[in-house]
Amino acid sequence: EYMGTRLMAFLLQVPEGFVPACDILNQFPPLFLEQVTTEALRYLQLNIGVLQAQEYARNLKVEGVTLSVDECQYAINAVLYLMSGVIRARLSPKNFGRALLMYTGLNQPAVETIARIWGEQAEAALRPEAKKDIHIGELRSLDWKLGVTVASSSCAHLNNPFVSMVARVADADGRVSSRAFELSIPEFFEMAEQFEAMAELMNTL
């Protein structure tokens, strides 16, 4: 069954800290993983509830799993990232589970738990009216131009090339906003290589 190219955007370009966070999630007992996944979906859909890392660390310790508050926060962030991504990609529970096994370091029990909770909540999360409640932007355009540093009050190394980029993103109501950022030439080439890798992998689907 075809999984769709939107899968690539959130499982191939994961944020910093996602990979070690998966190792942390693998230590969560099933009931705790169910809880954090359910709470993440509730937060994303309804913007209610707070996922307290300190509370998770305390309760996990009672169950014999010792994790720091920071580690629990990394795990919570990873689940929030996964659930916002699967809502946007509109993956079936079966394909979501397959994707998690293929592209993340989550073990089989963790994948089964997360995919099952998604299966229970997917219908509500994918309602058309639910999209506005989930604050995920849609990329409308990405413009870039090459520049050269010609003056600086704090930098001794001038005449350095850089890439200036402007991303235009539409929110759930269709309002478009612009976000500008700059990349060094090595950073730009690294990003380009990631896009090339994504394109190659999408051609295999």
JSON list of C-alpha atoms in Angstrom, two decimals:
[
{"chain": "A", "resi": 1, "resn": "GLU", "atom": "CA", "xyz": [0.00, 0.00, 0.00]},
{"chain": "A", "resi": 2, "resn": "TYR", "atom": "CA", "xyz": [1.37, 3.40, -1.03]},
{"chain": "A", "resi": 3, "resn": "MET", "atom": "CA", "xyz": [2.45, 5.55, 1.88]},
{"chain": "A", "resi": 4, "resn": "GLY", "atom": "CA", "xyz": [2.65, 8.94, 0.15]},
{"chain": "A", "resi": 5, "resn": "THR", "atom": "CA", "xyz": [5.53, 11.35, -0.32]},
{"chain": "A", "resi": 6, "resn": "ARG", "atom": "CA", "xyz": [4.49, 13.47, 2.66]},
{"chain": "A", "resi": 7, "resn": "LEU", "atom": "CA", "xyz": [5.98, 10.73, 4.82]},
{"chain": "A", "resi": 8, "resn": "MET", "atom": "CA", "xyz": [9.45, 11.89, 3.86]},
{"chain": "A", "resi": 9, "resn": "ALA", "atom": "CA", "xyz": [9.10, 15.34, 5.33]},
{"chain": "A", "resi": 10, "resn": "PHE", "atom": "CA", "xyz": [8.71, 14.26, 8.94]},
{"chain": "A", "resi": 11, "resn": "LEU", "atom": "CA", "xyz": [10.56, 10.95, 9.18]},
{"chain": "A", "resi": 12, "resn": "LEU", "atom": "CA", "xyz": [13.61, 11.62, 7.00]},
{"chain": "A", "resi": 13, "resn": "GLN", "atom": "CA", "xyz": [14.33, 15.12, 8.24]},
{"chain": "A", "resi": 14, "resn": "VAL", "atom": "CA", "xyz": [13.88, 14.69, 11.97]},
{"chain": "A", "resi": 15, "resn": "PRO", "atom": "CA", "xyz": [14.81, 17.41, 14.46]},
{"chain": "A", "resi": 16, "resn": "GLU", "atom": "CA", "xyz": [17.95, 17.31, 16.54]},
{"chain": "A", "resi": 17, "resn": "GLY", "atom": "CA", "xyz": [17.59, 14.96, 19.48]},
{"chain": "A", "resi": 18, "resn": "PHE", "atom": "CA", "xyz": [14.92, 12.77, 17.86]},
{"chain": "A", "resi": 19, "resn": "VAL", "atom": "CA", "xyz": [17.14, 9.68, 17.44]},
{"chain": "A", "resi": 20, "resn": "PRO", "atom": "CA", "xyz": [18.23, 9.47, 21.10]},
{"chain": "A", "resi": 21, "resn": "ALA", "atom": "CA", "xyz": [14.65, 10.27, 22.13]},
{"chain": "A", "resi": 22, "resn": "CYS", "atom": "CA", "xyz": [13.53, 7.07, 20.38]},
{"chain": "A", "resi": 23, "resn": "ASP", "atom": "CA", "xyz": [15.97, 5.10, 22.52]},
{"chain": "A", "resi": 24, "resn": "ILE", "atom": "CA", "xyz": [14.37, 6.71, 25.57]},
{"chain": "A", "resi": 25, "resn": "LEU", "atom": "CA", "xyz": [10.86, 5.87, 24.38]},
{"chain": "A", "resi": 26, "resn": "ASN", "atom": "CA", "xyz": [11.92, 2.25, 24.00]},
{"chain": "A", "resi": 27, "resn": "GLN", "atom": "CA", "xyz": [12.38, 2.21, 27.78]},
{"chain": "A", "resi": 28, "resn": "PHE", "atom": "CA", "xyz": [8.81, 3.38, 28.45]},
{"chain": "A", "resi": 29, "resn": "PRO", "atom": "CA", "xyz": [6.49, 0.63, 29.73]},
{"chain": "A", "resi": 30, "resn": "PRO", "atom": "CA", "xyz": [3.49, 0.12, 27.40]},
{"chain": "A", "resi": 31, "resn": "LEU", "atom": "CA", "xyz": [1.01, 1.90, 29.67]},
{"chain": "A", "resi": 32, "resn": "PHE", "atom": "CA", "xyz": [3.22, 4.97, 29.87]},
{"chain": "A", "resi": 33, "resn": "LEU", "atom": "CA", "xyz": [3.73, 4.99, 26.11]},
{"chain": "A", "resi": 34, "resn": "GLU", "atom": "CA", "xyz": [-0.03, 4.74, 25.64]},
{"chain": "A", "resi": 35, "resn": "GLN", "atom": "CA", "xyz": [-0.51, 7.67, 27.99]},
{"chain": "A", "resi": 36, "resn": "VAL", "atom": "CA", "xyz": [2.03, 9.97, 26.38]},
{"chain": "A", "resi": 37, "resn": "THR", "atom": "CA", "xyz": [0.75, 9.20, 22.87]},
{"chain": "A", "resi": 38, "resn": "THR", "atom": "CA", "xyz": [-2.87, 9.79, 23.87]},
{"chain": "A", "resi": 39, "resn": "GLU", "atom": "CA", "xyz": [-2.00, 13.02, 25.67]},
{"chain": "A", "resi": 40, "resn": "ALA", "atom": "CA", "xyz": [0.05, 14.23, 22.71]},
{"chain": "A", "resi": 41, "resn": "LEU", "atom": "CA", "xyz": [-2.87, 13.69, 20.34]},
{"chain": "A", "resi": 42, "resn": "ARG", "atom": "CA", "xyz": [-5.26, 15.43, 22.72]},
{"chain": "A", "resi": 43, "resn": "TYR", "atom": "CA", "xyz": [-2.92, 18.38, 22.99]},
{"chain": "A", "resi": 44, "resn": "LEU", "atom": "CA", "xyz": [-2.47, 18.63, 19.22]},
{"chain": "A", "resi": 45, "resn": "GLN", "atom": "CA", "xyz": [-6.18, 18.31, 18.42]},
{"chain": "A", "resi": 46, "resn": "LEU", "atom": "CA", "xyz": [-7.72, 20.33, 21.22]},
{"chain": "A", "resi": 47, "resn": "ASN", "atom": "CA", "xyz": [-4.80, 22.35, 22.57]},
{"chain": "A", "resi": 48, "resn": "ILE", "atom": "CA", "xyz": [-5.64, 21.17, 26.06]},
{"chain": "A", "resi": 49, "resn": "GLY", "atom": "CA", "xyz": [-3.62, 19.37, 28.67]},
{"chain": "A", "resi": 50, "resn": "VAL", "atom": "CA", "xyz": [0.03, 19.62, 29.59]},
{"chain": "A", "resi": 51, "resn": "LEU", "atom": "CA", "xyz": [2.56, 16.83, 29.22]},
{"chain": "A", "resi": 52, "resn": "GLN", "atom": "CA", "xyz": [4.62, 17.12, 32.39]},
{"chain": "A", "resi": 53, "resn": "ALA", "atom": "CA", "xyz": [8.10, 15.66, 32.03]},
{"chain": "A", "resi": 54, "resn": "GLN", "atom": "CA", "xyz": [8.69, 15.87, 35.77]},
{"chain": "A", "resi": 55, "resn": "GLU", "atom": "CA", "xyz": [5.57, 13.85, 36.48]},
{"chain": "A", "resi": 56, "resn": "TYR", "atom": "CA", "xyz": [6.57, 11.20, 33.94]},
{"chain": "A", "resi": 57, "resn": "ALA", "atom": "CA", "xyz": [10.06, 10.93, 35.44]},
{"chain": "A", "resi": 58, "resn": "ARG", "atom": "CA", "xyz": [8.60, 10.51, 38.93]},
{"chain": "A", "resi": 59, "resn": "ASN", "atom": "CA", "xyz": [6.02, 7.89, 37.91]},
{"chain": "A", "resi": 60, "resn": "LEU", "atom": "CA", "xyz": [8.49, 5.97, 35.76]},
{"chain": "A", "resi": 61, "resn": "LYS", "atom": "CA", "xyz": [10.88, 5.74, 38.68]},
{"chain": "A", "resi": 62, "resn": "VAL", "atom": "CA", "xyz": [8.13, 4.09, 40.72]},
{"chain": "A", "resi": 63, "resn": "GLU", "atom": "CA", "xyz": [7.92, 1.46, 37.96]},
{"chain": "A", "resi": 64, "resn": "GLY", "atom": "CA", "xyz": [11.66, 0.88, 38.10]},
{"chain": "A", "resi": 65, "resn": "VAL", "atom": "CA", "xyz": [12.60, 2.98, 35.05]},
{"chain": "A", "resi": 66, "resn": "THR", "atom": "CA", "xyz": [15.03, 5.75, 35.97]},
{"chain": "A", "resi": 67, "resn": "LEU", "atom": "CA", "xyz": [15.02, 8.63, 33.51]},
{"chain": "A", "resi": 68, "resn": "SER", "atom": "CA", "xyz": [15.86, 12.27, 34.07]},
{"chain": "A", "resi": 69, "resn": "VAL", "atom": "CA", "xyz": [13.32, 15.04, 33.60]},
{"chain": "A", "resi": 70, "resn": "ASP", "atom": "CA", "xyz": [15.24, 16.17, 30.51]},
{"chain": "A", "resi": 71, "resn": "GLU", "atom": "CA", "xyz": [15.14, 12.68, 29.04]},
{"chain": "A", "resi": 72, "resn": "CYS", "atom": "CA", "xyz": [11.40, 12.50, 29.59]},
{"chain": "A", "resi": 73, "resn": "GLN", "atom": "CA", "xyz": [11.01, 15.88, 27.91]},
{"chain": "A", "resi": 74, "resn": "TYR", "atom": "CA", "xyz": [12.96, 14.64, 24.89]},
{"chain": "A", "resi": 75, "resn": "ALA", "atom": "CA", "xyz": [10.65, 11.63, 24.71]},
{"chain": "A", "resi": 76, "resn": "ILE", "atom": "CA", "xyz": [7.54, 13.82, 24.94]},
{"chain": "A", "resi": 77, "resn": "ASN", "atom": "CA", "xyz": [8.86, 16.11, 22.21]},
{"chain": "A", "resi": 78, "resn": "ALA", "atom": "CA", "xyz": [9.50, 13.11, 19.97]},
{"chain": "A", "resi": 79, "resn": "VAL", "atom": "CA", "xyz": [5.95, 11.81, 20.39]},
{"chain": "A", "resi": 80, "resn": "LEU", "atom": "CA", "xyz": [4.50, 15.27, 19.70]},
{"chain": "A", "resi": 81, "resn": "TYR", "atom": "CA", "xyz": [6.63, 15.44, 16.57]},
{"chain": "A", "resi": 82, "resn": "LEU", "atom": "CA", "xyz": [5.52, 12.00, 15.38]},
{"chain": "A", "resi": 83, "resn": "MET", "atom": "CA", "xyz": [1.84, 12.62, 15.97]},
{"chain": "A", "resi": 84, "resn": "SER", "atom": "CA", "xyz": [1.80, 16.04, 14.31]},
{"chain": "A", "resi": 85, "resn": "GLY", "atom": "CA", "xyz": [3.62, 14.46, 11.36]},
{"chain": "A", "resi": 86, "resn": "VAL", "atom": "CA", "xyz": [1.27, 11.52, 10.95]},
{"chain": "A", "resi": 87, "resn": "ILE", "atom": "CA", "xyz": [-1.76, 13.82, 11.10]},
{"chain": "A", "resi": 88, "resn": "ARG", "atom": "CA", "xyz": [-0.31, 15.91, 8.30]},
{"chain": "A", "resi": 89, "resn": "ALA", "atom": "CA", "xyz": [0.69, 12.85, 6.25]},
{"chain": "A", "resi": 90, "resn": "ARG", "atom": "CA", "xyz": [-2.70, 11.18, 6.91]},
{"chain": "A", "resi": 91, "resn": "LEU", "atom": "CA", "xyz": [-1.13, 7.75, 7.17]},
{"chain": "A", "resi": 92, "resn": "SER", "atom": "CA", "xyz": [-3.17, 4.69, 8.02]},
{"chain": "A", "resi": 93, "resn": "PRO", "atom": "CA", "xyz": [-2.22, 2.95, 11.29]},
{"chain": "A", "resi": 94, "resn": "LYS", "atom": "CA", "xyz": [-0.71, 0.07, 9.28]},
{"chain": "A", "resi": 95, "resn": "ASN", "atom": "CA", "xyz": [1.47, 2.35, 7.16]},
{"chain": "A", "resi": 96, "resn": "PHE", "atom": "CA", "xyz": [2.39, 4.47, 10.17]},
{"chain": "A", "resi": 97, "resn": "GLY", "atom": "CA", "xyz": [3.63, 1.37, 11.96]},
{"chain": "A", "resi": 98, "resn": "ARG", "atom": "CA", "xyz": [5.62, 0.26, 8.91]},
{"chain": "A", "resi": 99, "resn": "ALA", "atom": "CA", "xyz": [7.14, 3.71, 8.56]},
{"chain": "A", "resi": 100, "resn": "LEU", "atom": "CA", "xyz": [8.15, 3.86, 12.22]},
{"chain": "A", "resi": 101, "resn": "LEU", "atom": "CA", "xyz": [9.92, 0.51, 11.92]},
{"chain": "A", "resi": 102, "resn": "MET", "atom": "CA", "xyz": [11.69, 1.55, 8.72]},
{"chain": "A", "resi": 103, "resn": "TYR", "atom": "CA", "xyz": [12.75, 5.08, 9.58]},
{"chain": "A", "resi": 104, "resn": "THR", "atom": "CA", "xyz": [13.08, 5.34, 13.36]},
{"chain": "A", "resi": 105, "resn": "GLY", "atom": "CA", "xyz": [14.92, 3.54, 16.12]},
{"chain": "A", "resi": 106, "resn": "LEU", "atom": "CA", "xyz": [11.71, 2.59, 17.92]},
{"chain": "A", "resi": 107, "resn": "ASN", "atom": "CA", "xyz": [11.47, -1.09, 18.79]},
{"chain": "A", "resi": 108, "resn": "GLN", "atom": "CA", "xyz": [8.58, -3.36, 17.82]},
{"chain": "A", "resi": 109, "resn": "PRO", "atom": "CA", "xyz": [6.58, -3.05, 21.08]},
{"chain": "A", "resi": 110, "resn": "ALA", "atom": "CA", "xyz": [6.85, 0.76, 21.02]},
{"chain": "A", "resi": 111, "resn": "VAL", "atom": "CA", "xyz": [5.81, 0.91, 17.38]},
{"chain": "A", "resi": 112, "resn": "GLU", "atom": "CA", "xyz": [2.83, -1.34, 17.97]},
{"chain": "A", "resi": 113, "resn": "THR", "atom": "CA", "xyz": [1.67, 0.78, 20.90]},
{"chain": "A", "resi": 114, "resn": "ILE", "atom": "CA", "xyz": [1.99, 4.11, 19.09]},
{"chain": "A", "resi": 115, "resn": "ALA", "atom": "CA", "xyz": [0.36, 2.78, 15.90]},
{"chain": "A", "resi": 116, "resn": "ARG", "atom": "CA", "xyz": [-2.52, 1.28, 17.89]},
{"chain": "A", "resi": 117, "resn": "ILE", "atom": "CA", "xyz": [-3.25, 4.56, 19.68]},
{"chain": "A", "resi": 118, "resn": "TRP", "atom": "CA", "xyz": [-3.12, 6.35, 16.35]},
{"chain": "A", "resi": 119, "resn": "GLY", "atom": "CA", "xyz": [-5.58, 3.81, 14.96]},
{"chain": "A", "resi": 120, "resn": "GLU", "atom": "CA", "xyz": [-7.98, 4.57, 17.79]},
{"chain": "A", "resi": 121, "resn": "GLN", "atom": "CA", "xyz": [-7.71, 8.34, 17.34]},
{"chain": "A", "resi": 122, "resn": "ALA", "atom": "CA", "xyz": [-7.11, 8.75, 13.59]},
{"chain": "A", "resi": 123, "resn": "GLU", "atom": "CA", "xyz": [-10.74, 9.23, 12.55]},
{"chain": "A", "resi": 124, "resn": "ALA", "atom": "CA", "xyz": [-11.21, 12.17, 14.92]},
{"chain": "A", "resi": 125, "resn": "ALA", "atom": "CA", "xyz": [-7.81, 13.66, 14.19]},
{"chain": "A", "resi": 126, "resn": "LEU", "atom": "CA", "xyz": [-8.33, 13.60, 10.42]},
{"chain": "A", "resi": 127, "resn": "ARG", "atom": "CA", "xyz": [-11.70, 15.36, 10.38]},
{"chain": "A", "resi": 128, "resn": "PRO", "atom": "CA", "xyz": [-11.52, 18.43, 8.10]},
{"chain": "A", "resi": 129, "resn": "GLU", "atom": "CA", "xyz": [-12.42, 20.75, 10.96]},
{"chain": "A", "resi": 130, "resn": "ALA", "atom": "CA", "xyz": [-9.62, 19.30, 13.09]},
{"chain": "A", "resi": 131, "resn": "LYS", "atom": "CA", "xyz": [-6.93, 20.60, 10.76]},
{"chain": "A", "resi": 132, "resn": "LYS", "atom": "CA", "xyz": [-7.34, 24.16, 11.98]},
{"chain": "A", "resi": 133, "resn": "ASP", "atom": "CA", "xyz": [-6.76, 23.04, 15.54]},
{"chain": "A", "resi": 134, "resn": "ILE", "atom": "CA", "xyz": [-3.38, 21.56, 14.64]},
{"chain": "A", "resi": 135, "resn": "HIS", "atom": "CA", "xyz": [-0.91, 24.34, 14.09]},
{"chain": "A", "resi": 136, "resn": "ILE", "atom": "CA", "xyz": [1.02, 22.90, 11.14]},
{"chain": "A", "resi": 137, "resn": "GLY", "atom": "CA", "xyz": [2.01, 25.28, 8.39]},
{"chain": "A", "resi": 138, "resn": "GLU", "atom": "CA", "xyz": [1.95, 24.53, 4.67]},
{"chain": "A", "resi": 139, "resn": "LEU", "atom": "CA", "xyz": [4.99, 25.57, 2.66]},
{"chain": "A", "resi": 140, "resn": "ARG", "atom": "CA", "xyz": [3.91, 27.74, -0.28]},
{"chain": "A", "resi": 141, "resn": "SER", "atom": "CA", "xyz": [7.30, 28.80, -1.62]},
{"chain": "A", "resi": 142, "resn": "LEU", "atom": "CA", "xyz": [11.00, 28.76, -0.81]},
{"chain": "A", "resi": 143, "resn": "ASP", "atom": "CA", "xyz": [13.12, 31.48, -2.43]},
{"chain": "A", "resi": 144, "resn": "TRP", "atom": "CA", "xyz": [16.87, 31.89, -2.17]},
{"chain": "A", "resi": 145, "resn": "LYS", "atom": "CA", "xyz": [19.66, 34.17, -3.33]},
{"chain": "A", "resi": 146, "resn": "LEU", "atom": "CA", "xyz": [23.40, 34.26, -2.95]},
{"chain": "A", "resi": 147, "resn": "GLY", "atom": "CA", "xyz": [25.00, 37.08, -0.98]},
{"chain": "A", "resi": 148, "resn": "VAL", "atom": "CA", "xyz": [28.44, 38.14, 0.19]},
{"chain": "A", "resi": 149, "resn": "THR", "atom": "CA", "xyz": [29.34, 39.72, 3.52]},
{"chain": "A", "resi": 150, "resn": "VAL", "atom": "CA", "xyz": [30.85, 43.12, 2.75]},
{"chain": "A", "resi": 151, "resn": "ALA", "atom": "CA", "xyz": [30.74, 44.90, 6.12]},
{"chain": "A", "resi": 152, "resn": "SER", "atom": "CA", "xyz": [30.55, 43.94, 9.75]},
{"chain": "A", "resi": 153, "resn": "SER", "atom": "CA", "xyz": [31.25, 45.63, 13.05]},
{"chain": "A", "resi": 154, "resn": "SER", "atom": "CA", "xyz": [32.01, 42.37, 14.81]},
{"chain": "A", "resi": 155, "resn": "CYS", "atom": "CA", "xyz": [33.33, 39.95, 12.20]},
{"chain": "A", "resi": 156, "resn": "ALA", "atom": "CA", "xyz": [36.91, 40.05, 10.99]},
{"chain": "A", "resi": 157, "resn": "HIS", "atom": "CA", "xyz": [36.26, 37.68, 8.09]},
{"chain": "A", "resi": 158, "resn": "LEU", "atom": "CA", "xyz": [34.52, 39.62, 5.34]},
{"chain": "A", "resi": 159, "resn": "ASN", "atom": "CA", "xyz": [33.69, 38.72, 1.74]},
{"chain": "A", "resi": 160, "resn": "ASN", "atom": "CA", "xyz": [32.22, 35.41, 2.90]},
{"chain": "A", "resi": 161, "resn": "PRO", "atom": "CA", "xyz": [29.42, 34.07, 0.67]},
{"chain": "A", "resi": 162, "resn": "PHE", "atom": "CA", "xyz": [26.10, 33.05, 2.21]},
{"chain": "A", "resi": 163, "resn": "VAL", "atom": "CA", "xyz": [22.64, 32.00, 1.04]},
{"chain": "A", "resi": 164, "resn": "SER", "atom": "CA", "xyz": [19.66, 34.09, 2.05]},
{"chain": "A", "resi": 165, "resn": "MET", "atom": "CA", "xyz": [16.37, 32.17, 2.04]},
{"chain": "A", "resi": 166, "resn": "VAL", "atom": "CA", "xyz": [12.73, 33.17, 2.49]},
{"chain": "A", "resi": 167, "resn": "ALA", "atom": "CA", "xyz": [10.08, 30.54, 3.26]},
{"chain": "A", "resi": 168, "resn": "ARG", "atom": "CA", "xyz": [6.43, 31.50, 2.80]},
{"chain": "A", "resi": 169, "resn": "VAL", "atom": "CA", "xyz": [4.14, 29.40, 4.98]},
{"chain": "A", "resi": 170, "resn": "ALA", "atom": "CA", "xyz": [0.34, 29.34, 5.11]},
{"chain": "A", "resi": 171, "resn": "ASP", "atom": "CA", "xyz": [-1.40, 28.65, 8.41]},
{"chain": "A", "resi": 172, "resn": "ALA", "atom": "CA", "xyz": [-4.62, 26.64, 8.83]},
{"chain": "A", "resi": 173, "resn": "ASP", "atom": "CA", "xyz": [-6.72, 29.70, 7.89]},
{"chain": "A", "resi": 174, "resn": "GLY", "atom": "CA", "xyz": [-4.75, 30.34, 4.72]},
{"chain": "A", "resi": 175, "resn": "ARG", "atom": "CA", "xyz": [-2.83, 33.36, 6.00]},
{"chain": "A", "resi": 176, "resn": "VAL", "atom": "CA", "xyz": [0.65, 33.45, 4.51]},
{"chain": "A", "resi": 177, "resn": "SER", "atom": "CA", "xyz": [3.64, 34.63, 6.51]},
{"chain": "A", "resi": 178, "resn": "SER", "atom": "CA", "xyz": [7.30, 34.84, 5.54]},
{"chain": "A", "resi": 179, "resn": "ARG", "atom": "CA", "xyz": [10.29, 33.54, 7.46]},
{"chain": "A", "resi": 180, "resn": "ALA", "atom": "CA", "xyz": [13.77, 34.64, 6.43]},
{"chain": "A", "resi": 181, "resn": "PHE", "atom": "CA", "xyz": [17.00, 32.92, 7.40]},
{"chain": "A", "resi": 182, "resn": "GLU", "atom": "CA", "xyz": [20.60, 32.69, 6.24]},
{"chain": "A", "resi": 183, "resn": "LEU", "atom": "CA", "xyz": [22.83, 29.67, 5.67]},
{"chain": "A", "resi": 184, "resn": "SER", "atom": "CA", "xyz": [26.54, 29.38, 5.19]},
{"chain": "A", "resi": 185, "resn": "ILE", "atom": "CA", "xyz": [27.61, 27.69, 1.97]},
{"chain": "A", "resi": 186, "resn": "PRO", "atom": "CA", "xyz": [28.39, 24.38, 3.77]},
{"chain": "A", "resi": 187, "resn": "GLU", "atom": "CA", "xyz": [24.98, 24.50, 5.50]},
{"chain": "A", "resi": 188, "resn": "PHE", "atom": "CA", "xyz": [23.26, 25.16, 2.17]},
{"chain": "A", "resi": 189, "resn": "PHE", "atom": "CA", "xyz": [25.01, 22.21, 0.51]},
{"chain": "A", "resi": 190, "resn": "GLU", "atom": "CA", "xyz": [24.09, 19.98, 3.46]},
{"chain": "A", "resi": 191, "resn": "MET", "atom": "CA", "xyz": [20.42, 20.95, 3.09]},
{"chain": "A", "resi": 192, "resn": "ALA", "atom": "CA", "xyz": [20.59, 20.36, -0.67]},
{"chain": "A", "resi": 193, "resn": "GLU", "atom": "CA", "xyz": [22.02, 16.88, -0.11]},
{"chain": "A", "resi": 194, "resn": "GLN", "atom": "CA", "xyz": [19.15, 16.08, 2.27]},
{"chain": "A", "resi": 195, "resn": "PHE", "atom": "CA", "xyz": [16.60, 17.13, -0.36]},
{"chain": "A", "resi": 196, "resn": "GLU", "atom": "CA", "xyz": [18.38, 15.01, -2.97]},
{"chain": "A", "resi": 197, "resn": "ALA", "atom": "CA", "xyz": [18.29, 12.00, -0.66]},
{"chain": "A", "resi": 198, "resn": "MET", "atom": "CA", "xyz": [14.58, 12.56, -0.07]},
{"chain": "A", "resi": 199, "resn": "ALA", "atom": "CA", "xyz": [13.92, 12.78, -3.82]},
{"chain": "A", "resi": 200, "resn": "GLU", "atom": "CA", "xyz": [15.83, 9.58, -4.51]},
{"chain": "A", "resi": 201, "resn": "LEU", "atom": "CA", "xyz": [13.94, 7.71, -1.81]},
{"chain": "A", "resi": 202, "resn": "MET", "atom": "CA", "xyz": [10.57, 9.03, -2.98]},
{"chain": "A", "resi": 203, "resn": "ASN", "atom": "CA", "xyz": [11.34, 7.69, -6.48]},
{"chain": "A", "resi": 204, "resn": "THR", "atom": "CA", "xyz": [11.56, 4.19, -5.00]},
{"chain": "A", "resi": 205, "resn": "LEU", "atom": "CA", "xyz": [8.04, 4.29, -3.56]}
]
